[in-house]
Coordinates of C-alpha atoms and ligand atoms in Angstrom, one line a residue:
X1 CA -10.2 20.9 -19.5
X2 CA -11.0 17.8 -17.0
X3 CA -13.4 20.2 -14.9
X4 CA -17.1 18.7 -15.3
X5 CA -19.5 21.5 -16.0
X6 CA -22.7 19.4 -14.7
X7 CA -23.5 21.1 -11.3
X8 CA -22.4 19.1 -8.2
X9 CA -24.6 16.4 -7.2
X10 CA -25.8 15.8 -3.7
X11 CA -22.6 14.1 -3.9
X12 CA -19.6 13.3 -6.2
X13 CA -17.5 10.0 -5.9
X14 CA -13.7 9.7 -6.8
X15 CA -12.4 6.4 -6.3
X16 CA -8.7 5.6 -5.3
X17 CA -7.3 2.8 -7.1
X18 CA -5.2 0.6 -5.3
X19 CA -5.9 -2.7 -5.5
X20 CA -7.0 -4.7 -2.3
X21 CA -6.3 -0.6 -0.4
X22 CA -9.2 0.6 -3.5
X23 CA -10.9 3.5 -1.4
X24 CA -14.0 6.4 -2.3
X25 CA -13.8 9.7 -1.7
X26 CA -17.0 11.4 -1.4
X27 CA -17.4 14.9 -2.1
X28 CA -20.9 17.4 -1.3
X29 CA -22.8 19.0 1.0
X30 CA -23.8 18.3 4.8
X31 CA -22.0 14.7 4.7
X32 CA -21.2 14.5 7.5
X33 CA -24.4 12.0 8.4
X34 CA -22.5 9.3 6.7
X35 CA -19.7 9.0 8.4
X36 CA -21.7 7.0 11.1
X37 CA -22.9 4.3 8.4
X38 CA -19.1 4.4 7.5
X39 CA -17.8 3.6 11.0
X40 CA -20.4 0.6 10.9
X41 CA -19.5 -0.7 7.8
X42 CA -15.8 -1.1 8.1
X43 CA -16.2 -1.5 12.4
X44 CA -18.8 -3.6 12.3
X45 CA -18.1 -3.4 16.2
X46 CA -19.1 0.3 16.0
X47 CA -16.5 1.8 18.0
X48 CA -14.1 5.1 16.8
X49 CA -11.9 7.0 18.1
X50 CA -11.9 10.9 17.0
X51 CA -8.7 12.3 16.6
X52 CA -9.5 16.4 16.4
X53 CA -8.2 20.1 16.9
X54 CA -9.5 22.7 19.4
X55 CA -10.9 24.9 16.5
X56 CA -12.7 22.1 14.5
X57 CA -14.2 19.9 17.3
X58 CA -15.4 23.3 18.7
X59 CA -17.0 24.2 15.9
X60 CA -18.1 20.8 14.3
X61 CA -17.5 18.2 17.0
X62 CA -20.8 17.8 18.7
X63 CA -22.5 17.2 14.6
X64 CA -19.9 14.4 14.5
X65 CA -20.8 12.9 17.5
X66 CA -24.2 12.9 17.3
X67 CA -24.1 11.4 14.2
X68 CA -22.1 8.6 15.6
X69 CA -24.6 8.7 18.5
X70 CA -27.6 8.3 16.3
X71 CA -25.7 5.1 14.4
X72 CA -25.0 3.6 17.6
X73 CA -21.3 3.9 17.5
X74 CA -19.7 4.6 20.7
X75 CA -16.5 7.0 20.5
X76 CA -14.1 8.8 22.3
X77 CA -12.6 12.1 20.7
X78 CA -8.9 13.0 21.7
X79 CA -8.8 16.8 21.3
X80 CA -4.9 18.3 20.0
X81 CA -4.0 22.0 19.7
X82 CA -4.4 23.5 16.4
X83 CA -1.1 24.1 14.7
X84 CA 1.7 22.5 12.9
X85 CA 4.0 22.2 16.0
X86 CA 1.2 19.2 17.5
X87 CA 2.9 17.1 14.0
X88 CA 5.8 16.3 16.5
X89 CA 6.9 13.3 18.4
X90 CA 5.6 14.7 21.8
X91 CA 1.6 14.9 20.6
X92 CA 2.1 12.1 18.7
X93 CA 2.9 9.9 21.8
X94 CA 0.0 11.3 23.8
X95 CA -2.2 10.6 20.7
X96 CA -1.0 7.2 21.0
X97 CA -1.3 6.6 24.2
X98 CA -4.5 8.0 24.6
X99 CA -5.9 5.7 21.8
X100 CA -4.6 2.8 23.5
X101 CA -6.0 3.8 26.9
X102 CA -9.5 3.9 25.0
X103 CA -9.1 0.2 25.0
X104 CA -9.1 0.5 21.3
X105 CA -9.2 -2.7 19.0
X106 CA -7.4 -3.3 15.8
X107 CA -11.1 -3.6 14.4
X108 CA -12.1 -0.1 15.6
X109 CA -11.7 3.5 13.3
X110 CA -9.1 6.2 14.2
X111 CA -11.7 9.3 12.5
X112 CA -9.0 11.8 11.3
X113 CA -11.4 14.8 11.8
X114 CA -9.4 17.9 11.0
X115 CA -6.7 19.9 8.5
X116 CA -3.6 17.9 7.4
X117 CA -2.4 18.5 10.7
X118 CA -4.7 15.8 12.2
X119 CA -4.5 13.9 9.2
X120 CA -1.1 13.2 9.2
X121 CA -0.8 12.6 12.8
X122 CA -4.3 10.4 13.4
X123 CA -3.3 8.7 10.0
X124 CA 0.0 7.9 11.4
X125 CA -1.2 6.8 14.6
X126 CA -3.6 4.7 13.1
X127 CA -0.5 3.1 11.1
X128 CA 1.0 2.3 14.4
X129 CA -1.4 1.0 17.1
X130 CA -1.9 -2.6 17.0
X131 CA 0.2 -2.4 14.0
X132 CA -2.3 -0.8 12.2
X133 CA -5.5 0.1 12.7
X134 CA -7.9 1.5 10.3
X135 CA -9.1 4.7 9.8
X136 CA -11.6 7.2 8.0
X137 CA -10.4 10.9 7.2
X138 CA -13.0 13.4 7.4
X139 CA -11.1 16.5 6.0
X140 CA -12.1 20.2 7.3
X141 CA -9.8 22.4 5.4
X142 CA -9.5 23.2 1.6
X143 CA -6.1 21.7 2.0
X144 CA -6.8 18.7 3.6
X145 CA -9.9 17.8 1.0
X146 CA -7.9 18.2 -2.0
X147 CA -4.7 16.8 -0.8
X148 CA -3.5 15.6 2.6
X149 CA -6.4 13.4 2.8
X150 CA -5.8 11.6 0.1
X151 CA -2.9 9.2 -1.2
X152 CA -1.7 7.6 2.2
X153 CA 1.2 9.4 3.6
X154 CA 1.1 9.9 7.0
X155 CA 3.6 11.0 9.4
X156 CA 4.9 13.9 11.4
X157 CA 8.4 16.4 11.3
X158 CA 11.2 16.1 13.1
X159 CA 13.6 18.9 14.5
X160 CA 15.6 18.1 10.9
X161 CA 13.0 19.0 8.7
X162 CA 9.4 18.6 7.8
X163 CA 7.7 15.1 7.2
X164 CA 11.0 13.3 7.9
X165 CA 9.1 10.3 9.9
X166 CA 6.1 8.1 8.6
X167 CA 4.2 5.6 6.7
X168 CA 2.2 5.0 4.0
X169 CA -1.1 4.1 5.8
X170 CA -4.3 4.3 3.2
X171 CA -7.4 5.5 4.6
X172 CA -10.3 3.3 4.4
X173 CA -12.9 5.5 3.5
X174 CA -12.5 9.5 2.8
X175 CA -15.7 12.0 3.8
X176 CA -15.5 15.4 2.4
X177 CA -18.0 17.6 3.9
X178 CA -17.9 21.3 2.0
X179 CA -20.3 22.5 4.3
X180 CA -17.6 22.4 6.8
X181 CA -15.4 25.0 5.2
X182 CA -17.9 27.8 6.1
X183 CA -16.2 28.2 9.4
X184 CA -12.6 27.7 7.9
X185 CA -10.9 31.1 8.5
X186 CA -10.0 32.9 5.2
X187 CA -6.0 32.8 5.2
X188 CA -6.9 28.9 5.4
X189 CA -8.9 28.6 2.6
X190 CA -6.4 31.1 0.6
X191 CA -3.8 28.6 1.6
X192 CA -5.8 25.2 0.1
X193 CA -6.6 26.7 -2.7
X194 CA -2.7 27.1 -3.3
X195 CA -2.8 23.2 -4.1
X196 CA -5.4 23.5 -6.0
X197 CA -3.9 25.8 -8.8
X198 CA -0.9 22.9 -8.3
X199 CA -3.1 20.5 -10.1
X200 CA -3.2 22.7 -13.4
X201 CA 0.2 23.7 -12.9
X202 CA 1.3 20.5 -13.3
X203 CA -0.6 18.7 -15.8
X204 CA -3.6 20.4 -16.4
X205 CA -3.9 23.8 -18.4
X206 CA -7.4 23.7 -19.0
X207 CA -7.9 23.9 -15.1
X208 CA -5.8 26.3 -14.4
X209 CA -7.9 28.6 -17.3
X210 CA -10.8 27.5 -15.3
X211 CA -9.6 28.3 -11.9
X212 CA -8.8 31.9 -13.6
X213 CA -12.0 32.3 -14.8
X214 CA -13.8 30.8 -11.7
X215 CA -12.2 31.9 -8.5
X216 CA -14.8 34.3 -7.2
X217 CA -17.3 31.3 -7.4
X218 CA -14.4 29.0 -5.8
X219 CA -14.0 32.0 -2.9
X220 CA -17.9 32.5 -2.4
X221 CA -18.8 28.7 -1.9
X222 CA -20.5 28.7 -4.9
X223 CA -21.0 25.3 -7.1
X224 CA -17.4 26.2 -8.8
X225 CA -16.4 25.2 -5.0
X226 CA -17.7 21.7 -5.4
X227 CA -16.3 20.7 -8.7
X228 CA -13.0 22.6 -8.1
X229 CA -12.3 20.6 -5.1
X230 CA -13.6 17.3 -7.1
X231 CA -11.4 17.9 -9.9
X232 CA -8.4 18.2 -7.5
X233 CA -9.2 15.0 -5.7
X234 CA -9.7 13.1 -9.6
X235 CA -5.4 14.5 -10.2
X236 CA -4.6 13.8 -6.9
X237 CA -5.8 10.0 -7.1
X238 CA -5.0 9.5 -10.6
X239 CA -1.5 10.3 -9.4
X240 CA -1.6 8.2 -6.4
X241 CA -2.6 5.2 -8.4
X242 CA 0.1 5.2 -10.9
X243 CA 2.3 5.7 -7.8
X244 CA 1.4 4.9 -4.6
X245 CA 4.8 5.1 -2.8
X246 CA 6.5 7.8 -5.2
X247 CA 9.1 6.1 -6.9
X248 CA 8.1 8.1 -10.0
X249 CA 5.6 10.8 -11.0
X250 CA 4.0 10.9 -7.8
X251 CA 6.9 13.5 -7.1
X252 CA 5.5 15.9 -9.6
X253 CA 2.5 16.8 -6.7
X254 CA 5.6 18.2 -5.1
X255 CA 5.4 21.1 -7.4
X256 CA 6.4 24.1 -5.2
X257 CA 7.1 21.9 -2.3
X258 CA 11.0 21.8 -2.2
X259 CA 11.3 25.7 -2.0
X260 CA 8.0 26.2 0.2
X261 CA 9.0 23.4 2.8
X262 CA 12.7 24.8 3.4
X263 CA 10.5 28.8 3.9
X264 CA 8.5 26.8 6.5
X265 CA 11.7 25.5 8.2
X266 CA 13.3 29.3 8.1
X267 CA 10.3 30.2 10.0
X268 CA 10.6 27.5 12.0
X269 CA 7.2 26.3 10.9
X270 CA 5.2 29.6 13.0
X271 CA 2.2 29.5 11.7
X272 CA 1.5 33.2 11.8
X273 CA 4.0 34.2 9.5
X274 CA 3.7 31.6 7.2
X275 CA 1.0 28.4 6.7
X276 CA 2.0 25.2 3.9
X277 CA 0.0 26.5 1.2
X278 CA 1.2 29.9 1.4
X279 CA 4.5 28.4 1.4
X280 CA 3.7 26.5 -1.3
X281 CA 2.4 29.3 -3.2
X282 CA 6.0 31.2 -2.9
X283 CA 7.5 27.8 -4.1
X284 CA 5.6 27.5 -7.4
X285 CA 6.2 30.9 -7.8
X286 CA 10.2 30.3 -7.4
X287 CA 9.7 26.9 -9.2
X288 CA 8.5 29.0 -12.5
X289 CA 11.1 31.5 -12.2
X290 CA 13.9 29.4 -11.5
X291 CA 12.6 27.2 -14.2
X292 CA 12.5 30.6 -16.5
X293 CA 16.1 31.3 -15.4
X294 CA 17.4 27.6 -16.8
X295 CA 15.6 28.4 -20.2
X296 CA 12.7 26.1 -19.7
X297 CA 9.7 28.2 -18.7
X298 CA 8.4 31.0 -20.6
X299 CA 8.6 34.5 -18.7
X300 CA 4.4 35.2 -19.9
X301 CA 3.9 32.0 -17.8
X302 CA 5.5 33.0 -14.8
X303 CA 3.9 36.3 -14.9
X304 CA 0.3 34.4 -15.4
X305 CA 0.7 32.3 -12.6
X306 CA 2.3 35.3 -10.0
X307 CA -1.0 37.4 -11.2
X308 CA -3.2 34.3 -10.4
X309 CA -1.8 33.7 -6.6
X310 CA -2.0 37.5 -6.2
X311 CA -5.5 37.9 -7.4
X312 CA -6.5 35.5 -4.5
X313 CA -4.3 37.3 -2.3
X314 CA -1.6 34.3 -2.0
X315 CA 2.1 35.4 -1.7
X316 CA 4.8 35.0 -4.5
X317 CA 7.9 36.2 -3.3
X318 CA 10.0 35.2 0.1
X319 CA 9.7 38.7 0.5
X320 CA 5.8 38.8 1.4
X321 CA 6.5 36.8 4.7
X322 CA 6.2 39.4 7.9
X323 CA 9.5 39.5 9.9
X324 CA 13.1 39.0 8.8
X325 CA 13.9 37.1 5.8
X326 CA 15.7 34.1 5.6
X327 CA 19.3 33.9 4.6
X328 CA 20.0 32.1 1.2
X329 CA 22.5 29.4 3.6
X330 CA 19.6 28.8 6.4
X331 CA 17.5 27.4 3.2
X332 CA 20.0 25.5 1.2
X333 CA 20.0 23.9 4.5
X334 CA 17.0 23.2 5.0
X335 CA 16.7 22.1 0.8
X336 CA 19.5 19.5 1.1
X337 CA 17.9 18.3 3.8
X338 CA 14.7 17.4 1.8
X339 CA 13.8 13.9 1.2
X340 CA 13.8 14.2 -2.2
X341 CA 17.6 15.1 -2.1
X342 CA 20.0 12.5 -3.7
X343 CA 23.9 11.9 -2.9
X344 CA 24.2 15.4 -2.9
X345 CA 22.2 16.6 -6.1
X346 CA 18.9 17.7 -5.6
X347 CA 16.2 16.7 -7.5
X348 CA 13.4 19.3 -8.3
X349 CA 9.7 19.5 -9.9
X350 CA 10.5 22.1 -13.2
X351 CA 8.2 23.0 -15.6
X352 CA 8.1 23.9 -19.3
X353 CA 5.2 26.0 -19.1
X354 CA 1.9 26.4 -17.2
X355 CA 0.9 22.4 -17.1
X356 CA 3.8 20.9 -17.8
X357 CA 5.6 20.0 -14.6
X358 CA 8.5 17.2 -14.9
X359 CA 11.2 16.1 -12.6
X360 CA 14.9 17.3 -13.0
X361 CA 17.8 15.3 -11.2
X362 CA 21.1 16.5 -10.9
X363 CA 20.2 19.8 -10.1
X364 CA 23.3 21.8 -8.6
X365 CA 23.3 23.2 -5.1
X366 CA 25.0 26.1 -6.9
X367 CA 22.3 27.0 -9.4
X368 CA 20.1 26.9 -6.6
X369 CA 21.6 29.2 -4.3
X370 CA 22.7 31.8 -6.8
X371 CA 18.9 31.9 -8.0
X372 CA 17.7 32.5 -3.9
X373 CA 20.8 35.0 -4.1
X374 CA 19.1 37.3 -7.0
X375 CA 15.3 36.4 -5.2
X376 CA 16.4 37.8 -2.5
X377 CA 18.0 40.9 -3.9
X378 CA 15.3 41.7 -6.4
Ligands
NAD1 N1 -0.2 13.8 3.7 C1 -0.1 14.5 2.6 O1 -0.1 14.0 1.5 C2 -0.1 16.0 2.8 C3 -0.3 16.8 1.7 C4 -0.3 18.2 1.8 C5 -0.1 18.8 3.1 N2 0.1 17.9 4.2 C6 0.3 18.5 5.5 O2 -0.9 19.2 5.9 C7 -0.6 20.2 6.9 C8 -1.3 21.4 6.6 O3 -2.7 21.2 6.6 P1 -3.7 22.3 6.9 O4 -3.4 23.5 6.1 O5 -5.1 21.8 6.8 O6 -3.3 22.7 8.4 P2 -4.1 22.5 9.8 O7 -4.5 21.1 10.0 O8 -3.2 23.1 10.8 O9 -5.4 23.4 9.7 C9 -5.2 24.8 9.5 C10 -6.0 25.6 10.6 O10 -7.4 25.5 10.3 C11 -8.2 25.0 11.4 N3 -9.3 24.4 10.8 C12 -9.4 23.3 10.0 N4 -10.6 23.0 9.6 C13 -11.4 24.0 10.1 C14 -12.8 24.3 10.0 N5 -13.6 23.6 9.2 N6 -13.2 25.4 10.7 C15 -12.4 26.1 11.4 N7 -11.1 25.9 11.5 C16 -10.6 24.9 10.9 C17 -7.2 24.2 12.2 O11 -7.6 24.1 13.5 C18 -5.9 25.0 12.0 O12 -5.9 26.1 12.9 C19 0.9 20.3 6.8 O13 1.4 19.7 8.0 C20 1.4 19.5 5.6 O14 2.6 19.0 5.7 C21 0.1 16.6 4.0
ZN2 ZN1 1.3 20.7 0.2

């Protein structure tokens, strides 16, 4: 088990290693009074730009600024609406425009101050103005602390599918404020603690045992919070380094991703029947059972890890989304549109068992289909 057992620290550091792109991630409580010393250290002109959502600059905004303030950084905060559909060309031109009209410099900080949303979209912004600007992620979901805000990509979705257009931008610094999360709505939190229980899926047993054992403490913001969400950043980065751009195992933090992006599509990404990690809940559900079904995955596992979403209330089956369900052709669609879909045959994260993920190629359409046919009939 790779979960340390020391109690959190004022703060915890996991460093990203990527040669001349090296960046920390810092991890504790109320640190959000360094990201004004941050600004001034990589913007030694002390200007920022904060790229935000309704919800979180309502709720945290004015700490940020203030902060800045009291560092002597001037800002300017351009303010999205909450939600997956702002991850779409049209918001992503007024983001870009507005930056520009805030006379930015390629010296100043984009601040991605938000959920993956604004990650992805400041982040990819950031990659673009000036031809790249730098920027600071200050993550205020679970999911965007133990995942989006780390490793680089960037981008938003397209009409065709979900993350179809980006860039590998690395942040220059990552700030991960837990006290933050105490105004994160609970179906949010259920949802980031989806990828969470990735990381021991795929590589890591010992944390999954842990996350079975410690989940209460996880869910009440207890120290198990801290360490749970370090842990996930130390897999996350570990990954990243061996593969920054994902011509190898980087793929494996897809786990779930394949199935759980082409439910998002079927929904046509609306948010209130269906958020990414609950998505990706469903698809490491379907991963283990369709693994099960091609004789690679125990059924015990597959029942351990269905009992573990549902003890934190996550869904498992396409079933558990509200409203109509999708039709088996509407996802295959969506699935062979994926990126990670090859001349044809798909490739997806499998699994042997709880923590050990591996990529299969050549995977048929066929197999896939008839496996959503019995899902869906079940
Ligand atoms: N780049 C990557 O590597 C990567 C990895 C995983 C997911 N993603 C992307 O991340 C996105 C999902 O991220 P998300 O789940 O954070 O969605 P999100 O950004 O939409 O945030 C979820 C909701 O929580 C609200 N919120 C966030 N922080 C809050 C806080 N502290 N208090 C109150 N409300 C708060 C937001 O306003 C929003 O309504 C998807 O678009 C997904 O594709 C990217
Ligand atoms: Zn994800």
């Amino acid at each position: 088990m790779s979960v340390s057992n020391s109690d959190i620290n004022a703060h915890d550091t996991v460093r990203v290693e990527l040669d001349s792109r090296s960046y920390d991630i810092h991890i504790g409580h109320g640190l959000l009074h360094e990201v004004g010393p941050k600004v001034l250290e990589f913007a030694p002109g002390g200007r920022a730009i904060i790229v935000t959502d309704d919800h979180v600059n309502t709720a945290h905004g004015d700490r940020l600024r203030v902060v800045l303030e009291a560092n002597g950084v001037s800002h300017e905060t351009v303010c999205v609406t909450p939600g997956e559909p702002s991850k779409g060309w049209p918001v992503f031109h007024d983001v870009v425009e507005a930056i520009l009209a805030s006379h930015a410099e390629r010296g100043d900080l984009v601040i991605a101050f938000g959920g993956g949303v604004i990650g992805d979209l400041a982040g990819f912004a950031a990659s673009v103005v000036r031809r790249g600007m730098g920027f600071i992620q200050v993550p205020t979901s679970l999911l965007a602390q133990v995942d989006s805000s780390v490793g680089g990509k960037t981008g938003i979705n397209s009409p065709h599918g979900k993350n179809l257009i980006g860039a590998f931008h690395q942040p220059t610094h990552v700030t991960i404020d837990l006290d933050v999360l105490k105004t994160l709505p609970p179906r949010e939190f259920r949802a980031g603690y989806a990828e969470m229980v990735k990381y021991g899926l795929i590589d890591d047993e010992g944390f999954f045992a842990w996350l079975e054992a410690n989940h209460g403490e996880v869910f009440s913001h207890g120290n198990a919070l801290g360490r749970a969400v370090a842990n996930s950043c130390r897999s996350k980065a570990r990954v990243v380094a061996a593969d920054e751009r994902e011509s190898g195992a980087r793929a494996l933090l897809n786990l779930g991703h394949t199935f759980g992006h082409a439910l998002e599509g079927s929904v046509a990404y609306d948010g209130e029947r269906l958020v990414h990690g609950e998505g990706v809940a469903i698809g490491m559900a379907l991963a283990h059972r369709f693994s099960n079904r091609l004789n690679r995955c125990s059924a015990d596992d597959c029942k351990r890890v269905e009992h573990h979403l549902q003890a934190v209330g996550l869904p498992t089956r396409i079933q558990d989304i509200p409203g109509e369900h999708p039709s088996v052709p509407a996802l295959m669609e969506f699935i062979q549109q994926d990126k990670k879909v090859k001349r044809g045959s798909l490739t997806f994260i499998l699994t042997r068992g709880i923590g050990s993920a591996y990529i299969q190629n050549d995977v048929s359409p066929w197999e896939v289909a008839t496996f959503l046919e019995t899902e869906l009939s079940s």
